[in-house]
PDB file of C-alpha atoms and ligand atoms in Angstrom:
ATOM      1  CA  MET A   4     -13.919   9.846  -2.218  1.00 97.00           C
ATOM      2  CA  ASN A   5     -10.959   8.957  -4.391  1.00 98.00           C
ATOM      3  CA  ILE A   6      -8.583   6.101  -3.333  1.00 98.00           C
ATOM      4  CA  LEU A   7      -5.676   5.027  -4.790  1.00 98.00           C
ATOM      5  CA  ILE A   8      -4.221   1.614  -3.841  1.00 98.00           C
ATOM      6  CA  ILE A   9      -0.721   0.676  -4.593  1.00 98.00           C
ATOM      7  CA  ASN A  10       0.985  -2.352  -4.135  1.00 98.00           C
ATOM      8  CA  GLY A  11       3.996  -3.610  -5.318  1.00 98.00           C
ATOM      9  CA  PRO A  12       6.420  -6.666  -6.159  1.00 98.00           C
ATOM     10  CA  ASN A  13       5.485  -9.840  -5.273  1.00 98.00           C
ATOM     11  CA  LEU A  14       1.648  -8.834  -4.232  1.00 98.00           C
ATOM     12  CA  ASN A  15       0.610 -10.851  -7.810  1.00 98.00           C
ATOM     13  CA  MET A  16       1.948 -13.978  -6.205  1.00 97.00           C
ATOM     14  CA  LEU A  17      -0.343 -13.360  -2.510  1.00 98.00           C
ATOM     15  CA  GLY A  18      -1.944 -16.938  -1.966  1.00 97.00           C
ATOM     16  CA  ARG A  19       0.932 -19.135  -3.004  1.00 97.00           C
ATOM     17  CA  ARG A  20       4.444 -16.531  -1.873  1.00 97.00           C
ATOM     18  CA  GLU A  21       4.599 -17.805   1.713  1.00 97.00           C
ATOM     19  CA  PRO A  22       0.696 -18.301   3.059  1.00 96.00           C
ATOM     20  CA  GLU A  23       2.718 -18.462   6.822  1.00 96.00           C
ATOM     21  CA  ILE A  24       3.630 -15.226   6.896  1.00 97.00           C
ATOM     22  CA  TYR A  25       1.220 -13.572   3.796  1.00 97.00           C
ATOM     23  CA  GLY A  26      -2.214 -15.046   4.742  1.00 95.00           C
ATOM     24  CA  SER A  27      -4.181 -17.393   2.047  1.00 96.00           C
ATOM     25  CA  GLU A  28      -5.900 -14.475   0.122  1.00 98.00           C
ATOM     26  CA  THR A  29      -4.749 -13.968  -3.393  1.00 98.00           C
ATOM     27  CA  LEU A  30      -4.310  -9.621  -4.168  1.00 98.00           C
ATOM     28  CA  GLN A  31      -7.857 -10.172  -6.026  1.00 98.00           C
ATOM     29  CA  ASP A  32      -9.723 -11.648  -2.961  1.00 98.00           C
ATOM     30  CA  ILE A  33      -7.776  -8.298  -1.156  1.00 98.00           C
ATOM     31  CA  GLU A  34      -8.670  -6.522  -4.005  1.00 98.00           C
ATOM     32  CA  ALA A  35     -12.361  -7.535  -3.943  1.00 98.00           C
ATOM     33  CA  LYS A  36     -12.619  -6.520  -0.348  1.00 98.00           C
ATOM     34  CA  CYS A  37     -11.781  -3.572  -0.617  1.00 98.00           C
ATOM     35  CA  ASN A  38     -14.092  -2.300  -3.747  1.00 97.00           C
ATOM     36  CA  GLN A  39     -17.016  -4.373  -0.761  1.00 97.00           C
ATOM     37  CA  HIS A  40     -15.328  -1.698   2.254  1.00 97.00           C
ATOM     38  CA  ALA A  41     -15.176   1.094   0.439  1.00 97.00           C
ATOM     39  CA  GLY A  42     -18.265   0.951  -1.539  1.00 91.00           C
ATOM     40  CA  SER A  43     -20.611   0.883   1.008  1.00 87.00           C
ATOM     41  CA  LYS A  44     -19.145   4.609   2.152  1.00 92.00           C
ATOM     42  CA  GLU A  45     -19.131   5.360  -1.643  1.00 90.00           C
ATOM     43  CA  ILE A  46     -15.513   5.596  -1.624  1.00 97.00           C
ATOM     44  CA  ASN A  47     -14.045   4.538  -4.704  1.00 97.00           C
ATOM     45  CA  ILE A  48     -11.174   2.559  -5.016  1.00 98.00           C
ATOM     46  CA  ASP A  49      -8.569   2.089  -7.726  1.00 98.00           C
ATOM     47  CA  PHE A  50      -6.253  -0.830  -7.061  1.00 98.00           C
ATOM     48  CA  PHE A  51      -2.446  -1.574  -8.569  1.00 98.00           C
ATOM     49  CA  GLN A  52       0.394  -3.558  -8.385  1.00 98.00           C
ATOM     50  CA  SER A  53       3.203  -3.566 -10.505  1.00 98.00           C
ATOM     51  CA  ASN A  54       6.881  -5.618  -9.787  1.00 98.00           C
ATOM     52  CA  TYR A  55       8.556  -2.809 -11.581  1.00 98.00           C
ATOM     53  CA  GLU A  56      10.243   0.268  -9.529  1.00 98.00           C
ATOM     54  CA  GLY A  57       9.085   2.692 -12.459  1.00 98.00           C
ATOM     55  CA  VAL A  58       5.704   1.279 -13.477  1.00 98.00           C
ATOM     56  CA  ILE A  59       4.971   2.488 -10.148  1.00 98.00           C
ATOM     57  CA  ILE A  60       6.681   5.768  -9.967  1.00 98.00           C
ATOM     58  CA  GLU A  61       5.190   6.639 -13.712  1.00 98.00           C
ATOM     59  CA  ARG A  62       1.532   5.473 -11.793  1.00 98.00           C
ATOM     60  CA  LEU A  63       2.312   7.631  -9.087  1.00 98.00           C
ATOM     61  CA  GLN A  64       3.397  10.426 -11.067  1.00 98.00           C
ATOM     62  CA  THR A  65       0.376  10.404 -13.339  1.00 97.00           C
ATOM     63  CA  ALA A  66      -1.801   9.959 -10.445  1.00 96.00           C
ATOM     64  CA  LEU A  67      -0.995  13.366  -8.922  1.00 97.00           C
ATOM     65  CA  ASP A  68      -3.559  15.425  -7.356  1.00 95.00           C
ATOM     66  CA  GLN A  69      -6.498  13.172  -9.091  1.00 97.00           C
ATOM     67  CA  TYR A  70      -6.651  10.915  -5.739  1.00 98.00           C
ATOM     68  CA  ASP A  71      -7.768  12.190  -2.295  1.00 98.00           C
ATOM     69  CA  GLY A  72      -5.519   9.571   0.116  1.00 98.00           C
ATOM     70  CA  ILE A  73      -3.635   6.932  -1.215  1.00 98.00           C
ATOM     71  CA  ILE A  74      -2.473   3.278   0.513  1.00 98.00           C
ATOM     72  CA  ALA A  75       1.084   1.970  -0.272  1.00 98.00           C
ATOM     73  CA  ASN A  76       2.292  -1.536   0.001  1.00 98.00           C
ATOM     74  CA  MET A  77       5.192  -0.747  -2.037  1.00 98.00           C
ATOM     75  CA  ALA A  78       6.805  -4.723  -0.679  1.00 98.00           C
ATOM     76  CA  ALA A  79      10.674  -4.565  -1.102  1.00 98.00           C
ATOM     77  CA  TYR A  80      10.836  -1.279  -2.604  1.00 98.00           C
ATOM     78  CA  THR A  81       9.339   0.656   0.932  1.00 98.00           C
ATOM     79  CA  HIS A  82      12.621  -1.095   2.099  1.00 98.00           C
ATOM     80  CA  THR A  83      14.968   0.424  -0.635  1.00 98.00           C
ATOM     81  CA  SER A  84      13.217   2.620  -3.057  1.00 98.00           C
ATOM     82  CA  ILE A  85      14.979   6.083  -2.615  1.00 98.00           C
ATOM     83  CA  ALA A  86      12.336   6.750  -5.969  1.00 98.00           C
ATOM     84  CA  ILE A  87       9.727   5.901  -4.989  1.00 98.00           C
ATOM     85  CA  HIS A  88      10.157   7.904  -1.882  1.00 98.00           C
ATOM     86  CA  ASP A  89      10.704  10.798  -4.400  1.00 98.00           C
ATOM     87  CA  ALA A  90       7.635  10.014  -6.288  1.00 98.00           C
ATOM     88  CA  LEU A  91       6.006   9.914  -2.965  1.00 98.00           C
ATOM     89  CA  LYS A  92       7.261  13.019  -1.616  1.00 98.00           C
ATOM     90  CA  MET A  93       4.954  15.397  -3.885  1.00 97.00           C
ATOM     91  CA  TYR A  94       1.608  14.016  -2.882  1.00 98.00           C
ATOM     92  CA  SER A  95       0.025  16.731  -0.328  1.00 97.00           C
ATOM     93  CA  CYS A  96      -2.854  14.165   0.373  1.00 98.00           C
ATOM     94  CA  PRO A  97      -2.686  11.654   3.105  1.00 98.00           C
ATOM     95  CA  ILE A  98      -0.679   8.549   2.732  1.00 98.00           C
ATOM     96  CA  ILE A  99      -1.346   5.375   4.899  1.00 98.00           C
ATOM     97  CA  GLU A 100       2.285   2.731   5.114  1.00 99.00           C
ATOM     98  CA  VAL A 101       0.544  -0.908   4.492  1.00 98.00           C
ATOM     99  CA  HIS A 102       1.949  -4.110   5.295  1.00 98.00           C
ATOM    100  CA  LEU A 103       0.053  -7.112   5.768  1.00 98.00           C
ATOM    101  CA  SER A 104       3.211  -9.202   8.065  1.00 98.00           C
ATOM    102  CA  ASP A 105       5.030  -6.618  10.796  1.00 98.00           C
ATOM    103  CA  PRO A 106       8.196  -5.745   8.809  1.00 98.00           C
ATOM    104  CA  LYS A 107       9.776  -4.190  11.628  1.00 98.00           C
ATOM    105  CA  THR A 108       9.212  -7.727  13.947  1.00 98.00           C
ATOM    106  CA  ARG A 109      10.329  -9.213  11.143  1.00 98.00           C
ATOM    107  CA  GLU A 110      15.178  -9.794   9.815  1.00 98.00           C
ATOM    108  CA  ASP A 111      16.813  -6.497   9.614  1.00 98.00           C
ATOM    109  CA  PHE A 112      16.698  -5.521   6.080  1.00 98.00           C
ATOM    110  CA  ARG A 113      13.800  -4.999   6.425  1.00 98.00           C
ATOM    111  CA  HIS A 114      13.242  -2.587   9.487  1.00 98.00           C
ATOM    112  CA  ILE A 115      13.664   0.829   7.054  1.00 98.00           C
ATOM    113  CA  SER A 116      11.619   2.383   5.693  1.00 98.00           C
ATOM    114  CA  TYR A 117      11.224   5.462   3.074  1.00 98.00           C
ATOM    115  CA  ILE A 118       7.896   5.305   3.356  1.00 98.00           C
ATOM    116  CA  GLU A 119       7.500   5.725   7.336  1.00 98.00           C
ATOM    117  CA  PRO A 120       8.193   9.000   7.253  1.00 98.00           C
ATOM    118  CA  LEU A 121       5.752  10.463   4.623  1.00 98.00           C
ATOM    119  CA  ALA A 122       3.317   7.525   5.755  1.00 98.00           C
ATOM    120  CA  ALA A 123       0.310   9.944   8.349  1.00 98.00           C
ATOM    121  CA  CYS A 124       0.376   6.662   9.049  1.00 97.00           C
ATOM    122  CA  VAL A 125       1.756   2.694   9.065  1.00 98.00           C
ATOM    123  CA  ILE A 126      -0.374  -0.108   9.226  1.00 98.00           C
ATOM    124  CA  ALA A 127       1.534  -3.242   9.396  1.00 98.00           C
ATOM    125  CA  GLY A 128       0.648  -6.978  10.656  1.00 98.00           C
ATOM    126  CA  GLN A 129      -3.286  -7.050  10.603  1.00 97.00           C
ATOM    127  CA  GLY A 130      -2.602  -8.987   6.832  1.00 97.00           C
ATOM    128  CA  SER A 131      -5.646  -7.520   4.930  1.00 98.00           C
ATOM    129  CA  ASP A 132      -7.777  -5.960   6.533  1.00 98.00           C
ATOM    130  CA  GLY A 133      -4.702  -3.611   8.038  1.00 98.00           C
ATOM    131  CA  TYR A 134      -5.961  -2.575   4.241  1.00 98.00           C
ATOM    132  CA  LEU A 135      -9.508  -1.749   5.358  1.00 98.00           C
ATOM    133  CA  GLN A 136      -8.042   0.218   8.460  1.00 98.00           C
ATOM    134  CA  ALA A 137      -6.599   2.074   6.005  1.00 98.00           C
ATOM    135  CA  ILE A 138      -9.305   2.596   4.051  1.00 98.00           C
ATOM    136  CA  ASP A 139     -11.002   4.092   7.200  1.00 98.00           C
ATOM    137  CA  LYS A 140      -8.423   6.026   8.217  1.00 98.00           C
ATOM    138  CA  ILE A 141      -8.031   7.557   5.237  1.00 98.00           C
ATOM    139  CA  GLU A 142     -11.813   9.183   5.131  1.00 97.00           C
ATOM    140  CA  GLU A 143     -11.019   9.928   9.233  1.00 97.00           C
ATOM    141  CA  ILE A 144      -8.264  12.602   7.740  1.00 98.00           C
ATOM    142  CA  ILE A 145     -10.341  13.706   5.306  1.00 96.00           C
ATOM    143  CA  ASN A 146     -13.433  14.290   7.702  1.00 94.00           C
ATOM    144  CA  LYS A 147     -11.352  16.260  10.302  1.00 89.00           C
TER     145      LYS A 147
HETATM  146  C1  DQA B 212       5.380  -6.811   2.947  1.00 62.91           C
HETATM  147  C2  DQA B 212       6.591  -6.694   3.672  1.00 62.91           C
HETATM  148  C3  DQA B 212       7.578  -6.679   2.821  1.00 62.91           C
HETATM  149  O1  DQA B 212       9.026  -6.566   4.022  1.00 62.91           O
HETATM  150  C4  DQA B 212       8.010  -7.842   2.156  1.00 62.91           C
HETATM  151  O2  DQA B 212       8.607  -7.660   1.287  1.00 62.91           O
HETATM  152  C5  DQA B 212       7.031  -7.430   1.275  1.00 62.91           C
HETATM  153  C6  DQA B 212       5.328  -7.654   1.745  1.00 62.91           C
HETATM  154  C7  DQA B 212       3.535  -6.760   3.839  1.00 62.91           C
HETATM  155  O3  DQA B 212       3.126  -6.715   3.043  1.00 62.91           O
HETATM  156  O4  DQA B 212       3.830  -7.937   4.198  1.00 62.91           O
HETATM  157  O5  DQA B 212       6.626  -8.310  -0.119  1.00 62.91           O
HETATM  158  O6  DQA B 212       4.963  -5.068   2.032  1.00 62.91           O
END
């Protein structure tokens, strides 16, 4: 099973970015946790981050038909990007939306998600464990 985990802007700054909200782990720590979790299940993970909307869209376009599931933390683009929504709309495999924090309990501008209508489920407010839960969720959906 192949899963693409795709991370949006500013997530490369985890560890020093608002640790009271996002925790002290770096994105590399989260990638290592995901690889360890997936490796025990013989799942292959491709982990990607970009601060650029167009780069994320191009990654999604080239990834089409290559993955059994997508885990998407589009960060601030979650709340703004119809272009990323449109790119994800081409996918027929399960998409799981993940956030470290719970955007719905934060500022009003974080309450809209352009990913949510396309997501099989949303996992928010679980910190980095949310990524592991998303891997399990894709496995569960695929094996149903
Ligand atoms: C985030 C929540 C978003 O609202 C925010 O813009 C982020 C991170 C999260 O993981 O909690 O950059 O996606």
